[in-house]
Short mmCIF file of C-alpha atoms in Angstrom, two decimals:
data_model
loop_
_atom_site.label_atom_id
_atom_site.label_comp_id
_atom_site.label_asym_id
_atom_site.label_seq_id
_atom_site.Cartn_x
_atom_site.Cartn_y
_atom_site.Cartn_z
CA MET A 22 -2.85 -14.27 0.81
CA LEU A 23 -3.72 -10.62 1.05
CA THR A 24 -6.50 -8.30 0.11
CA VAL A 25 -8.30 -5.34 1.53
CA ASP A 26 -11.65 -5.07 3.24
CA MET A 27 -13.10 -1.89 1.81
CA GLU A 28 -14.17 -0.52 5.18
CA ASN A 29 -11.86 2.28 6.31
CA LYS A 30 -10.99 2.51 9.98
CA GLU A 31 -10.88 5.90 11.70
CA ASN A 32 -7.10 6.18 11.24
CA GLY A 33 -7.33 5.69 7.47
CA SER A 34 -6.10 2.12 7.57
CA LEU A 35 -7.89 -0.81 6.02
CA ASP A 36 -8.53 -4.27 7.38
CA VAL A 37 -6.30 -6.90 5.77
CA LYS A 38 -8.11 -10.16 5.04
CA ASN A 39 -7.19 -13.46 3.41
CA SER A 40 -9.14 -13.36 0.15
CA VAL A 41 -8.95 -12.04 -3.38
CA GLU A 42 -10.44 -8.67 -4.23
CA ASN A 43 -10.33 -6.13 -7.07
CA GLY A 44 -8.48 -8.55 -9.35
CA ARG A 45 -5.08 -7.88 -7.78
CA PRO A 46 -2.68 -10.80 -7.37
CA LEU A 47 -2.63 -12.14 -3.82
CA ASP A 48 1.03 -11.39 -3.21
CA PRO A 49 1.90 -7.67 -3.36
CA ALA A 50 5.27 -8.68 -4.85
CA ASP A 51 3.32 -9.63 -7.99
CA TRP A 52 1.48 -6.30 -8.27
CA ALA A 53 2.06 -4.16 -11.34
CA VAL A 54 2.27 -0.37 -11.01
CA ILE A 55 -1.47 -0.09 -11.76
CA ASP A 56 -2.25 -2.55 -8.93
CA VAL A 57 -0.30 -0.39 -6.47
CA VAL A 58 -2.05 2.75 -7.74
CA ASN A 59 -5.48 1.11 -7.48
CA TYR A 60 -4.70 -0.17 -3.98
CA PHE A 61 -4.00 3.35 -2.73
CA LYS A 62 -6.95 4.85 -4.62
CA THR A 63 -9.21 2.24 -3.01
CA ALA A 64 -7.66 3.04 0.38
CA GLY A 65 -8.76 6.66 0.01
CA PHE A 66 -5.46 8.15 -1.17
CA GLU A 67 -6.60 9.16 -4.66
CA GLU A 68 -4.27 12.15 -4.94
CA GLN A 69 -1.26 10.37 -3.42
CA ALA A 70 -1.75 7.29 -5.62
CA ASN A 71 -0.57 9.34 -8.59
CA ALA A 72 2.87 9.68 -6.97
CA PHE A 73 3.25 5.90 -7.05
CA GLN A 74 2.36 5.93 -10.74
CA GLU A 75 4.74 8.81 -11.54
CA GLN A 76 7.58 7.00 -9.74
CA GLU A 77 6.59 3.67 -11.35
CA ILE A 78 6.35 1.86 -8.00
CA ASP A 79 5.30 -1.74 -8.56
CA GLY A 80 4.66 -4.31 -5.84
CA LYS A 81 8.28 -5.39 -5.49
CA SER A 82 9.40 -1.77 -5.15
CA LEU A 83 6.61 -1.06 -2.67
CA LEU A 84 7.73 -3.93 -0.47
CA LEU A 85 11.29 -2.53 -0.43
CA MET A 86 10.29 1.02 0.50
CA THR A 87 11.51 2.44 3.78
CA ARG A 88 9.71 5.01 5.90
CA ASN A 89 12.09 7.64 4.56
CA ASP A 90 11.33 6.65 0.96
CA VAL A 91 7.62 7.24 1.51
CA LEU A 92 8.06 10.44 3.55
CA THR A 93 10.55 12.14 1.25
CA GLY A 94 10.94 10.24 -2.00
CA LEU A 95 7.35 10.56 -3.20
CA SER A 96 6.96 14.31 -2.47
CA LEU A 97 3.77 13.72 -0.48
CA LYS A 98 2.38 15.84 2.32
CA LEU A 99 3.60 14.58 5.69
CA GLY A 100 0.24 13.50 7.13
CA PRO A 101 -0.87 11.30 4.24
CA ALA A 102 2.68 9.97 3.79
CA LEU A 103 2.79 8.83 7.44
CA LYS A 104 -0.60 7.11 7.12
CA ILE A 105 0.43 5.45 3.87
CA TYR A 106 3.59 4.05 5.41
CA GLU A 107 2.28 3.08 8.86
CA TYR A 108 -1.12 1.70 7.86
CA HIS A 109 -0.43 0.32 4.40
CA VAL A 110 3.20 -0.15 3.31
CA LYS A 111 4.46 -1.51 6.64
CA PRO A 112 1.54 -3.98 7.09
CA LEU A 113 1.91 -5.15 3.47
CA GLN A 114 5.62 -5.77 4.08
CA THR A 115 4.91 -7.64 7.32
CA GLN A 116 2.20 -9.78 5.71
CA HIS A 117 4.46 -10.56 2.74
CA LEU A 118 7.26 -11.70 5.06
CA LYS A 119 4.88 -13.91 7.07
CA ASN A 120 3.48 -15.52 3.94
CA ASN A 121 6.90 -16.19 2.44
CA SER A 122 8.79 -17.53 5.43
#
């Protein structure tokens, strides 16, 4: 189970907790494009969230993204792209693997 505590840490990451929030399915693999967009908007990446919508990244696609995909494939500025990958995409992938193994 996965959701986000709305309190941002100093590094821009969010605490991951085991509950339901914002109406998103528990498993990121079940997220629609709008769920991914809303996740990043909620995480404070309003501008960058649009890139996920433009590229039609749903939850399954998000979980398959590599660091390089995020840094170069979405045409984001380097700083936000690094934060998005390290503090959001990578932890979501790790949590998904733990929950499904």
